[in-house]
PDB file of C-alpha atoms in Angstrom:
ATOM      1  CA  MET A   7       8.174  44.682 -36.683  1.00 42.00           C
ATOM      2  CA  GLN A   8       8.683  48.145 -34.652  1.00 39.00           C
ATOM      3  CA  LYS A   9       6.528  49.581 -31.733  1.00 36.00           C
ATOM      4  CA  ARG A  10       5.612  53.369 -31.662  1.00 33.00           C
ATOM      5  CA  PHE A  11       4.953  55.961 -28.832  1.00 28.00           C
ATOM      6  CA  LYS A  12       2.513  54.638 -26.307  1.00 32.00           C
ATOM      7  CA  ALA A  13       1.862  55.656 -22.566  1.00 28.00           C
ATOM      8  CA  SER A  14       0.987  52.693 -20.163  1.00 29.00           C
ATOM      9  CA  THR A  15       0.858  51.139 -16.941  1.00 27.00           C
ATOM     10  CA  TYR A  16       3.712  49.024 -15.906  1.00 28.00           C
ATOM     11  CA  TYR A  17       4.383  46.831 -12.649  1.00 29.00           C
ATOM     12  CA  PHE A  18       7.367  45.592 -11.700  1.00 32.00           C
ATOM     13  CA  ASN A  19       8.816  43.512  -8.550  1.00 33.00           C
ATOM     14  CA  ARG A  20      11.751  44.257  -6.196  1.00 28.00           C
ATOM     15  CA  LEU A  21      14.240  42.422  -8.377  1.00 37.00           C
ATOM     16  CA  MET A  22      15.772  45.637  -9.377  1.00 35.00           C
ATOM     17  CA  LEU A  23      12.888  47.010 -11.636  1.00 41.00           C
ATOM     18  CA  PRO A  24      10.933  50.350 -11.233  1.00 33.00           C
ATOM     19  CA  VAL A  25       8.069  49.803  -9.392  1.00 28.00           C
ATOM     20  CA  ARG A  26       4.623  51.003 -10.983  1.00 26.00           C
ATOM     21  CA  LEU A  27       6.299  53.742 -13.329  1.00 28.00           C
ATOM     22  CA  ARG A  28       3.886  55.406 -15.442  1.00 25.00           C
ATOM     23  CA  CYS A  29       6.137  55.831 -18.842  1.00 31.00           C
ATOM     24  CA  LEU A  30       5.926  57.379 -22.565  1.00 27.00           C
ATOM     25  CA  GLY A  31       8.198  55.567 -24.238  1.00 32.00           C
ATOM     26  CA  CYS A  32       9.379  54.103 -28.029  1.00 36.00           C
ATOM     27  CA  SER A  33       9.006  50.275 -27.601  1.00 36.00           C
ATOM     28  CA  GLY A  34      10.258  48.773 -30.634  1.00 44.00           C
ATOM     29  CA  CYS A  35      10.843  44.674 -31.778  1.00 45.00           C
ATOM     30  CA  PHE A  36      11.628  44.480 -35.178  1.00 42.00           C
ATOM     31  CA  ILE A  37      11.605  40.794 -36.583  1.00 44.00           C
ATOM     32  CA  LEU A  38      12.761  39.923 -39.943  1.00 44.00           C
ATOM     33  CA  GLY A  39      11.677  36.451 -41.287  1.00 39.00           C
ATOM     34  CA  LEU A  40      14.047  34.892 -44.222  1.00 37.00           C
ATOM     35  CA  PHE A  41      16.059  31.416 -45.998  1.00 35.00           C
ATOM     36  CA  PHE A  42      19.707  30.879 -45.069  1.00 36.00           C
ATOM     37  CA  ALA A  43      22.069  32.614 -48.087  1.00 33.00           C
ATOM     38  CA  THR A  44      19.381  35.017 -48.419  1.00 34.00           C
ATOM     39  CA  THR A  45      19.935  38.885 -47.632  1.00 29.00           C
ATOM     40  CA  CYS A  46      17.712  40.467 -45.306  1.00 34.00           C
ATOM     41  CA  PRO A  47      14.902  43.004 -47.490  1.00 26.00           C
ATOM     42  CA  LEU A  48      14.235  46.443 -46.333  1.00 24.00           C
ATOM     43  CA  TYR A  49      10.436  46.029 -45.377  1.00 24.00           C
ATOM     44  CA  ALA A  50       7.669  48.571 -46.256  1.00 22.00           C
ATOM     45  CA  ALA A  51       4.536  48.355 -44.803  1.00 25.00           C
ATOM     46  CA  GLN A  52       0.916  47.582 -46.035  1.00 31.00           C
ATOM     47  CA  THR A  53      -2.227  47.961 -46.000  1.00 34.00           C
ATOM     48  CA  GLN A  54      -4.205  45.266 -44.467  1.00 42.00           C
ATOM     49  CA  PRO A  55      -7.811  44.899 -44.574  1.00 47.00           C
ATOM     50  CA  ALA A  56      -9.350  45.047 -41.210  1.00 61.00           C
ATOM     51  CA  LEU A  57     -10.906  42.277 -39.104  1.00 73.00           C
ATOM     52  CA  ILE A  58     -14.227  42.282 -37.649  1.00 68.00           C
ATOM     53  CA  PRO A  59     -14.769  46.206 -36.311  1.00 61.00           C
ATOM     54  CA  ALA A  60     -17.885  45.398 -33.751  1.00 59.00           C
ATOM     55  CA  LEU A  61     -16.194  43.313 -31.452  1.00 61.00           C
ATOM     56  CA  THR A  62     -15.568  44.524 -28.134  1.00 60.00           C
ATOM     57  CA  PRO A  63     -12.224  42.522 -28.069  1.00 57.00           C
ATOM     58  CA  VAL A  64     -11.840  42.092 -24.096  1.00 54.00           C
ATOM     59  CA  ALA A  65     -15.123  40.179 -24.200  1.00 60.00           C
ATOM     60  CA  ASP A  66     -15.400  39.168 -27.510  1.00 80.00           C
ATOM     61  CA  TRP A  67     -11.991  37.765 -28.756  1.00 93.00           C
ATOM     62  CA  LYS A  68     -13.223  34.412 -28.593  1.00 94.00           C
ATOM     63  CA  ASN A  69     -15.134  34.711 -31.550  1.00 94.00           C
ATOM     64  CA  LEU A  70     -14.078  31.615 -33.729  1.00 96.00           C
ATOM     65  CA  THR A  71     -13.810  33.735 -37.034  1.00 94.00           C
ATOM     66  CA  TYR A  72     -11.699  36.700 -35.330  1.00 95.00           C
ATOM     67  CA  ILE A  73      -9.423  34.340 -33.641  1.00 97.00           C
ATOM     68  CA  THR A  74      -8.815  32.799 -37.432  1.00 96.00           C
ATOM     69  CA  GLN A  75      -8.447  36.547 -38.725  1.00 95.00           C
ATOM     70  CA  ALA A  76      -5.994  36.901 -36.147  1.00 96.00           C
ATOM     71  CA  PHE A  77      -3.802  34.258 -36.583  1.00 97.00           C
ATOM     72  CA  SER A  78      -3.421  35.147 -40.173  1.00 96.00           C
ATOM     73  CA  GLU A  79      -2.674  38.883 -39.394  1.00 95.00           C
ATOM     74  CA  ILE A  80       0.076  37.610 -37.095  1.00 96.00           C
ATOM     75  CA  ALA A  81       1.190  33.951 -38.121  1.00 97.00           C
ATOM     76  CA  LEU A  82       1.398  34.773 -41.567  1.00 96.00           C
ATOM     77  CA  LYS A  83       2.274  38.014 -42.476  1.00 92.00           C
ATOM     78  CA  ASN A  84       5.810  40.468 -42.058  1.00 85.00           C
ATOM     79  CA  GLU A  85       4.788  43.939 -41.168  1.00 68.00           C
ATOM     80  CA  TYR A  86       7.426  45.176 -43.493  1.00 68.00           C
ATOM     81  CA  ASP A  87       6.981  43.345 -46.856  1.00 76.00           C
ATOM     82  CA  VAL A  88       3.953  42.794 -48.942  1.00 72.00           C
ATOM     83  CA  ALA A  89       4.851  39.034 -49.620  1.00 80.00           C
ATOM     84  CA  LYS A  90       2.791  36.327 -48.687  1.00 81.00           C
ATOM     85  CA  HIS A  91       3.633  33.605 -46.211  1.00 94.00           C
ATOM     86  CA  ARG A  92       3.691  30.332 -45.505  1.00 97.00           C
ATOM     87  CA  VAL A  93       3.189  29.246 -41.308  1.00 98.00           C
ATOM     88  CA  ARG A  94       6.656  29.403 -40.387  1.00 98.00           C
ATOM     89  CA  LYS A  95       7.474  27.417 -36.715  1.00 98.00           C
ATOM     90  CA  TRP A  96      10.394  25.418 -35.391  1.00 98.00           C
ATOM     91  CA  ARG A  97      10.855  21.878 -35.741  1.00 98.00           C
ATOM     92  CA  ILE A  98      13.837  21.133 -34.051  1.00 98.00           C
ATOM     93  CA  PRO A  99      14.417  21.467 -30.313  1.00 98.00           C
ATOM     94  CA  VAL A 100      14.791  25.438 -29.375  1.00 98.00           C
ATOM     95  CA  ARG A 101      18.434  25.305 -27.302  1.00 98.00           C
ATOM     96  CA  VAL A 102      18.946  29.464 -26.131  1.00 98.00           C
ATOM     97  CA  PHE A 103      22.169  31.081 -25.232  1.00 98.00           C
ATOM     98  CA  VAL A 104      22.036  34.236 -23.386  1.00 98.00           C
ATOM     99  CA  GLU A 105      24.884  36.090 -23.542  1.00 98.00           C
ATOM    100  CA  HIS A 106      25.438  39.001 -20.973  1.00 98.00           C
ATOM    101  CA  GLN A 107      26.774  41.868 -21.671  1.00 98.00           C
ATOM    102  CA  VAL A 108      25.468  43.996 -18.975  1.00 97.00           C
ATOM    103  CA  GLY A 109      25.310  43.283 -14.950  1.00 95.00           C
ATOM    104  CA  ASP A 110      22.571  41.640 -13.144  1.00 96.00           C
ATOM    105  CA  ARG A 111      23.536  38.645 -14.987  1.00 97.00           C
ATOM    106  CA  ALA A 112      20.708  36.582 -12.393  1.00 97.00           C
ATOM    107  CA  LEU A 113      17.925  39.071 -13.326  1.00 96.00           C
ATOM    108  CA  HIS A 114      17.878  38.381 -16.710  1.00 98.00           C
ATOM    109  CA  THR A 115      18.322  34.955 -16.604  1.00 98.00           C
ATOM    110  CA  GLN A 116      15.619  34.738 -14.241  1.00 96.00           C
ATOM    111  CA  LEU A 117      13.110  36.520 -16.938  1.00 97.00           C
ATOM    112  CA  VAL A 118      14.538  34.129 -19.919  1.00 98.00           C
ATOM    113  CA  ARG A 119      14.095  31.678 -17.565  1.00 98.00           C
ATOM    114  CA  MET A 120      11.021  32.029 -16.605  1.00 98.00           C
ATOM    115  CA  HIS A 121       9.387  32.912 -19.836  1.00 98.00           C
ATOM    116  CA  LEU A 122      10.628  29.804 -22.034  1.00 98.00           C
ATOM    117  CA  ALA A 123       9.043  27.897 -19.218  1.00 98.00           C
ATOM    118  CA  HIS A 124       5.923  29.306 -19.747  1.00 98.00           C
ATOM    119  CA  LEU A 125       6.499  28.785 -23.447  1.00 98.00           C
ATOM    120  CA  VAL A 126       6.923  24.879 -22.984  1.00 98.00           C
ATOM    121  CA  GLU A 127       4.057  25.037 -21.062  1.00 98.00           C
ATOM    122  CA  ILE A 128       2.095  26.282 -23.830  1.00 98.00           C
ATOM    123  CA  THR A 129       3.113  24.799 -26.699  1.00 98.00           C
ATOM    124  CA  ASP A 130       4.984  21.213 -25.829  1.00 98.00           C
ATOM    125  CA  HIS A 131       7.920  22.384 -27.712  1.00 98.00           C
ATOM    126  CA  ASP A 132      11.490  21.171 -26.440  1.00 98.00           C
ATOM    127  CA  ILE A 133      13.063  24.171 -25.447  1.00 98.00           C
ATOM    128  CA  GLN A 134      16.019  24.995 -23.071  1.00 98.00           C
ATOM    129  CA  LEU A 135      18.745  27.104 -22.369  1.00 98.00           C
ATOM    130  CA  VAL A 136      22.188  26.115 -22.791  1.00 98.00           C
ATOM    131  CA  ASP A 137      25.720  27.268 -21.041  1.00 97.00           C
ATOM    132  CA  THR A 138      27.398  27.409 -25.076  1.00 98.00           C
ATOM    133  CA  LEU A 139      26.589  29.327 -27.772  1.00 98.00           C
ATOM    134  CA  LEU A 140      27.642  26.686 -30.092  1.00 98.00           C
ATOM    135  CA  ASP A 141      25.291  24.579 -28.631  1.00 98.00           C
ATOM    136  CA  ALA A 142      22.630  27.059 -29.236  1.00 98.00           C
ATOM    137  CA  ASN A 143      20.136  27.866 -31.915  1.00 98.00           C
ATOM    138  CA  LEU A 144      18.845  30.576 -30.646  1.00 98.00           C
ATOM    139  CA  HIS A 145      21.634  33.861 -29.677  1.00 98.00           C
ATOM    140  CA  LEU A 146      20.022  36.233 -27.052  1.00 98.00           C
ATOM    141  CA  VAL A 147      22.509  39.114 -25.980  1.00 98.00           C
ATOM    142  CA  PHE A 148      21.772  41.162 -23.681  1.00 98.00           C
ATOM    143  CA  THR A 149      23.852  44.501 -23.980  1.00 97.00           C
ATOM    144  CA  ARG A 150      23.767  48.313 -23.378  1.00 96.00           C
ATOM    145  CA  GLN A 151      22.430  51.017 -25.637  1.00 94.00           C
ATOM    146  CA  SER A 152      26.113  52.335 -26.549  1.00 94.00           C
ATOM    147  CA  GLN A 153      26.570  49.370 -27.957  1.00 94.00           C
ATOM    148  CA  TRP A 154      23.087  48.309 -29.449  1.00 91.00           C
ATOM    149  CA  GLU A 155      23.491  49.056 -33.093  1.00 90.00           C
ATOM    150  CA  SER A 156      26.671  47.262 -33.655  1.00 93.00           C
ATOM    151  CA  GLU A 157      25.348  44.021 -31.967  1.00 93.00           C
ATOM    152  CA  VAL A 158      22.548  43.782 -34.271  1.00 91.00           C
ATOM    153  CA  THR A 159      25.425  44.799 -37.329  1.00 90.00           C
ATOM    154  CA  ARG A 160      27.210  41.653 -35.673  1.00 93.00           C
ATOM    155  CA  LEU A 161      24.717  39.527 -35.566  1.00 94.00           C
ATOM    156  CA  MET A 162      21.680  41.032 -37.880  1.00 91.00           C
ATOM    157  CA  GLY A 163      23.515  42.147 -40.655  1.00 89.00           C
ATOM    158  CA  PRO A 164      24.014  46.008 -41.854  1.00 86.00           C
ATOM    159  CA  SER A 165      20.090  46.279 -43.447  1.00 80.00           C
ATOM    160  CA  SER A 166      19.175  44.961 -39.610  1.00 84.00           C
ATOM    161  CA  ALA A 167      21.186  48.033 -38.341  1.00 83.00           C
ATOM    162  CA  LYS A 168      19.189  50.481 -39.920  1.00 78.00           C
ATOM    163  CA  ASN A 169      15.971  49.966 -37.945  1.00 78.00           C
ATOM    164  CA  VAL A 170      17.429  50.787 -34.697  1.00 82.00           C
ATOM    165  CA  HIS A 171      16.326  53.844 -34.514  1.00 81.00           C
ATOM    166  CA  GLY A 172      12.924  54.161 -32.537  1.00 79.00           C
ATOM    167  CA  SER A 173      13.469  50.584 -31.422  1.00 86.00           C
ATOM    168  CA  VAL A 174      13.792  49.257 -28.257  1.00 90.00           C
ATOM    169  CA  CYS A 175      14.905  46.246 -29.183  1.00 93.00           C
ATOM    170  CA  MET A 176      15.090  43.615 -31.487  1.00 92.00           C
ATOM    171  CA  ALA A 177      14.964  39.674 -32.972  1.00 93.00           C
ATOM    172  CA  LYS A 178      15.376  37.997 -36.588  1.00 93.00           C
ATOM    173  CA  PHE A 179      14.709  34.477 -37.215  1.00 96.00           C
ATOM    174  CA  ALA A 180      16.092  32.801 -40.289  1.00 96.00           C
ATOM    175  CA  LEU A 181      14.305  29.613 -42.313  1.00 97.00           C
ATOM    176  CA  ASN A 182      15.122  26.744 -44.390  1.00 97.00           C
ATOM    177  CA  ALA A 183      13.395  25.856 -48.051  1.00 97.00           C
ATOM    178  CA  LYS A 184      10.342  24.257 -45.912  1.00 97.00           C
ATOM    179  CA  SER A 185       9.492  27.224 -43.888  1.00 97.00           C
ATOM    180  CA  GLU A 186      10.897  26.098 -40.544  1.00 98.00           C
ATOM    181  CA  ILE A 187      12.903  28.071 -38.253  1.00 98.00           C
ATOM    182  CA  GLU A 188      16.247  26.732 -37.852  1.00 98.00           C
ATOM    183  CA  ARG A 189      18.334  30.053 -36.554  1.00 98.00           C
ATOM    184  CA  ALA A 190      17.140  32.987 -34.397  1.00 98.00           C
ATOM    185  CA  TRP A 191      18.856  36.177 -32.718  1.00 97.00           C
ATOM    186  CA  VAL A 192      17.685  38.362 -29.945  1.00 97.00           C
ATOM    187  CA  ILE A 193      19.129  41.551 -28.981  1.00 97.00           C
ATOM    188  CA  ILE A 194      17.901  43.950 -25.896  1.00 97.00           C
ATOM    189  CA  PRO A 195      20.342  46.900 -24.770  1.00 96.00           C
ATOM    190  CA  VAL A 196      18.999  47.028 -21.232  1.00 97.00           C
ATOM    191  CA  ASP A 197      19.169  50.476 -19.933  1.00 96.00           C
ATOM    192  CA  GLN A 198      17.396  51.437 -23.340  1.00 94.00           C
ATOM    193  CA  ALA A 199      14.346  49.080 -22.722  1.00 95.00           C
ATOM    194  CA  GLN A 200      14.413  49.934 -18.919  1.00 95.00           C
ATOM    195  CA  MET A 201      14.250  53.169 -19.797  1.00 93.00           C
ATOM    196  CA  HIS A 202      11.297  52.813 -21.563  1.00 91.00           C
ATOM    197  CA  GLY A 203       9.730  51.000 -18.842  1.00 91.00           C
ATOM    198  CA  LYS A 204      10.024  47.918 -21.273  1.00 92.00           C
ATOM    199  CA  LEU A 205      12.671  45.148 -20.565  1.00 96.00           C
ATOM    200  CA  VAL A 206      10.265  42.573 -19.701  1.00 96.00           C
ATOM    201  CA  ALA A 207       7.965  43.096 -22.376  1.00 94.00           C
ATOM    202  CA  CYS A 208      11.384  42.724 -24.553  1.00 95.00           C
ATOM    203  CA  VAL A 209      11.792  39.662 -23.344  1.00 97.00           C
ATOM    204  CA  VAL A 210       8.706  38.215 -23.776  1.00 97.00           C
ATOM    205  CA  GLU A 211       7.758  39.613 -27.040  1.00 95.00           C
ATOM    206  CA  GLU A 212      11.011  39.243 -28.895  1.00 96.00           C
ATOM    207  CA  ILE A 213      11.031  35.468 -27.676  1.00 98.00           C
ATOM    208  CA  THR A 214       7.690  34.700 -28.754  1.00 98.00           C
ATOM    209  CA  GLN A 215       7.614  36.051 -31.890  1.00 95.00           C
ATOM    210  CA  VAL A 216      11.038  34.293 -32.783  1.00 97.00           C
ATOM    211  CA  LEU A 217       9.124  30.695 -32.705  1.00 98.00           C
ATOM    212  CA  GLY A 218       6.922  31.840 -35.639  1.00 98.00           C
ATOM    213  CA  LEU A 219       4.538  34.798 -34.613  1.00 97.00           C
ATOM    214  CA  PRO A 220       6.492  37.448 -36.544  1.00 94.00           C
ATOM    215  CA  ASN A 221       3.662  40.487 -37.091  1.00 93.00           C
ATOM    216  CA  ASP A 222       2.219  43.252 -35.223  1.00 90.00           C
ATOM    217  CA  SER A 223      -1.375  44.470 -36.056  1.00 90.00           C
ATOM    218  CA  GLU A 224      -3.548  47.167 -34.311  1.00 89.00           C
ATOM    219  CA  LYS A 225      -6.197  45.459 -35.701  1.00 90.00           C
ATOM    220  CA  VAL A 226      -5.373  42.021 -32.829  1.00 93.00           C
ATOM    221  CA  PHE A 227      -6.651  42.819 -29.456  1.00 92.00           C
ATOM    222  CA  PRO A 228      -5.626  42.092 -26.241  1.00 93.00           C
ATOM    223  CA  SER A 229      -2.411  40.945 -27.936  1.00 95.00           C
ATOM    224  CA  ILE A 230       1.384  41.748 -27.046  1.00 95.00           C
ATOM    225  CA  PHE A 231       1.843  41.810 -30.265  1.00 93.00           C
ATOM    226  CA  ASN A 232      -0.440  44.917 -30.674  1.00 90.00           C
ATOM    227  CA  ASP A 233       1.935  48.120 -30.282  1.00 79.00           C
ATOM    228  CA  LYS A 234      -1.237  50.122 -29.212  1.00 80.00           C
ATOM    229  CA  THR A 235      -2.014  48.637 -26.093  1.00 76.00           C
ATOM    230  CA  PRO A 236       0.009  47.950 -23.069  1.00 79.00           C
ATOM    231  CA  GLN A 237       0.362  44.442 -22.684  1.00 84.00           C
ATOM    232  CA  ASP A 238       3.450  43.789 -21.205  1.00 92.00           C
ATOM    233  CA  LEU A 239       2.837  39.605 -21.080  1.00 97.00           C
ATOM    234  CA  LEU A 240       0.939  37.163 -23.336  1.00 97.00           C
ATOM    235  CA  THR A 241      -2.727  37.853 -22.931  1.00 96.00           C
ATOM    236  CA  GLY A 242      -5.316  34.332 -23.645  1.00 96.00           C
ATOM    237  CA  LEU A 243      -5.705  35.858 -27.043  1.00 97.00           C
ATOM    238  CA  ASP A 244      -1.798  35.067 -27.563  1.00 98.00           C
ATOM    239  CA  PHE A 245      -2.031  31.411 -25.593  1.00 98.00           C
ATOM    240  CA  ILE A 246      -4.398  30.531 -28.151  1.00 98.00           C
ATOM    241  CA  LEU A 247      -2.254  31.946 -31.460  1.00 98.00           C
ATOM    242  CA  LEU A 248       1.141  29.836 -29.899  1.00 98.00           C
ATOM    243  CA  LYS A 249      -1.402  26.596 -29.222  1.00 98.00           C
ATOM    244  CA  LEU A 250      -2.889  26.862 -32.933  1.00 98.00           C
ATOM    245  CA  LEU A 251       0.570  27.446 -34.220  1.00 98.00           C
ATOM    246  CA  TYR A 252       2.353  24.621 -32.034  1.00 98.00           C
ATOM    247  CA  ASN A 253      -0.616  22.141 -32.840  1.00 98.00           C
ATOM    248  CA  PRO A 254       0.673  19.105 -34.919  1.00 98.00           C
ATOM    249  CA  SER A 255      -2.126  19.479 -37.819  1.00 98.00           C
ATOM    250  CA  ILE A 256      -0.306  22.664 -38.278  1.00 98.00           C
ATOM    251  CA  ARG A 257       3.040  22.432 -39.964  1.00 98.00           C
ATOM    252  CA  ALA A 258       5.647  24.596 -41.262  1.00 98.00           C
ATOM    253  CA  GLY A 259       5.088  25.584 -44.941  1.00 98.00           C
ATOM    254  CA  MET A 260       1.203  25.789 -44.604  1.00 98.00           C
ATOM    255  CA  THR A 261      -0.344  28.380 -46.830  1.00 97.00           C
ATOM    256  CA  ALA A 262      -3.334  30.493 -45.742  1.00 95.00           C
ATOM    257  CA  ALA A 263      -5.852  28.059 -47.034  1.00 96.00           C
ATOM    258  CA  GLU A 264      -3.886  25.156 -46.656  1.00 98.00           C
ATOM    259  CA  VAL A 265      -4.351  26.170 -42.387  1.00 98.00           C
ATOM    260  CA  LYS A 266      -8.296  27.213 -42.648  1.00 97.00           C
ATOM    261  CA  ALA A 267      -9.370  23.667 -42.267  1.00 98.00           C
ATOM    262  CA  PRO A 268      -7.439  22.531 -38.993  1.00 98.00           C
ATOM    263  CA  LEU A 269      -7.472  26.041 -37.513  1.00 98.00           C
ATOM    264  CA  GLN A 270     -11.612  25.386 -37.633  1.00 98.00           C
ATOM    265  CA  PHE A 271     -11.437  22.281 -36.265  1.00 98.00           C
ATOM    266  CA  LEU A 272      -9.031  23.164 -33.283  1.00 98.00           C
ATOM    267  CA  LEU A 273     -11.400  26.336 -32.284  1.00 98.00           C
ATOM    268  CA  GLU A 274     -14.358  24.463 -32.701  1.00 98.00           C
ATOM    269  CA  GLN A 275     -12.857  21.608 -30.242  1.00 98.00           C
ATOM    270  CA  TRP A 276     -11.705  24.147 -27.699  1.00 98.00           C
ATOM    271  CA  GLN A 277     -14.404  26.346 -27.405  1.00 97.00           C
ATOM    272  CA  ARG A 278     -16.631  23.003 -26.919  1.00 97.00           C
ATOM    273  CA  ASP A 279     -14.301  21.716 -23.958  1.00 98.00           C
ATOM    274  CA  GLY A 280     -13.623  25.064 -22.517  1.00 97.00           C
ATOM    275  CA  THR A 281      -9.729  26.041 -23.393  1.00 98.00           C
ATOM    276  CA  LEU A 282     -10.992  28.911 -25.419  1.00 97.00           C
ATOM    277  CA  ILE A 283     -13.429  30.256 -22.436  1.00 96.00           C
ATOM    278  CA  HIS A 284     -10.426  30.047 -19.681  1.00 97.00           C
ATOM    279  CA  ALA A 285      -7.350  30.980 -22.001  1.00 97.00           C
ATOM    280  CA  ASP A 286      -7.542  34.625 -20.252  1.00 95.00           C
ATOM    281  CA  LYS A 287      -7.106  32.401 -16.796  1.00 96.00           C
ATOM    282  CA  THR A 288      -5.046  29.702 -18.000  1.00 97.00           C
ATOM    283  CA  VAL A 289      -2.447  32.010 -19.185  1.00 98.00           C
ATOM    284  CA  ARG A 290      -1.854  33.778 -15.987  1.00 97.00           C
ATOM    285  CA  GLN A 291      -0.529  30.345 -14.680  1.00 96.00           C
ATOM    286  CA  GLY A 292       2.936  31.620 -16.057  1.00 97.00           C
ATOM    287  CA  GLN A 293       5.567  32.462 -13.547  1.00 96.00           C
ATOM    288  CA  LEU A 294       6.230  36.314 -14.878  1.00 97.00           C
ATOM    289  CA  TYR A 295       2.696  37.173 -14.124  1.00 96.00           C
ATOM    290  CA  PRO A 296       2.965  37.277 -10.032  1.00 93.00           C
ATOM    291  CA  LEU A 297       6.041  39.152 -10.695  1.00 86.00           C
ATOM    292  CA  LEU A 298       4.366  41.636 -12.163  1.00 85.00           C
ATOM    293  CA  GLY A 299       1.626  42.111  -9.474  1.00 85.00           C
ATOM    294  CA  TYR A 300      -0.928  40.032 -11.621  1.00 84.00           C
TER     295      TYR A 300
END
């Protein structure tokens, strides 16, 4: 996935981040889902059918049909290929190792730790930081722009390095034959991300997407997965998409047809019990929201 140029207002706290920065930047995060022992394909954009056109997104994203289509758009597609994908998610615990190649180690670790804690609350999946790379299956690297291309080549391969230009941060995950995610990589060139006001957004979006929501789409709003909106943190819709993906009734390897019934059941249940109505408020209980002034 790769974000394009857009203008938006970003809010940051005192932890060495610019305050209320107005920026015009190219923010990119490129996700590649692939099987082990396969080459990394070069993706081409595809034309996709529109979601319900008459929605007023802020008020009406809670429409059940809209959410179902948004799940299909973000969870079952890749932006740069035309293949039909199955559900992709982690079954095994996620163990995250953070490699620091630049300063501000405490700040970067804090941002990652806060977002991981939020993801655990939403998904109820076992996600933890670890101290060594040998214990990790998600390798996150904070680097600098001068090492950006070489780090992508080192961890993701030469084909991925072709996509660094016009991107701000990148991620990739690897699947087994059951469409279960088994390894993932995230690379954030800190100076480049800060220049575009996207350090926090890179942490949030990349880690979230390697959980199994790999597509970007302008048709899904409000969402951090929409390049045309200024979202830096998860929205209520993103919260629901994550909860759907990691509900036990949604299994890795399911097709679009197979997930239709459990999605409908869950959404109807959450409509009755208030989960949908309160999603926008619930998602803002994450630790990063007051940090960014929400």
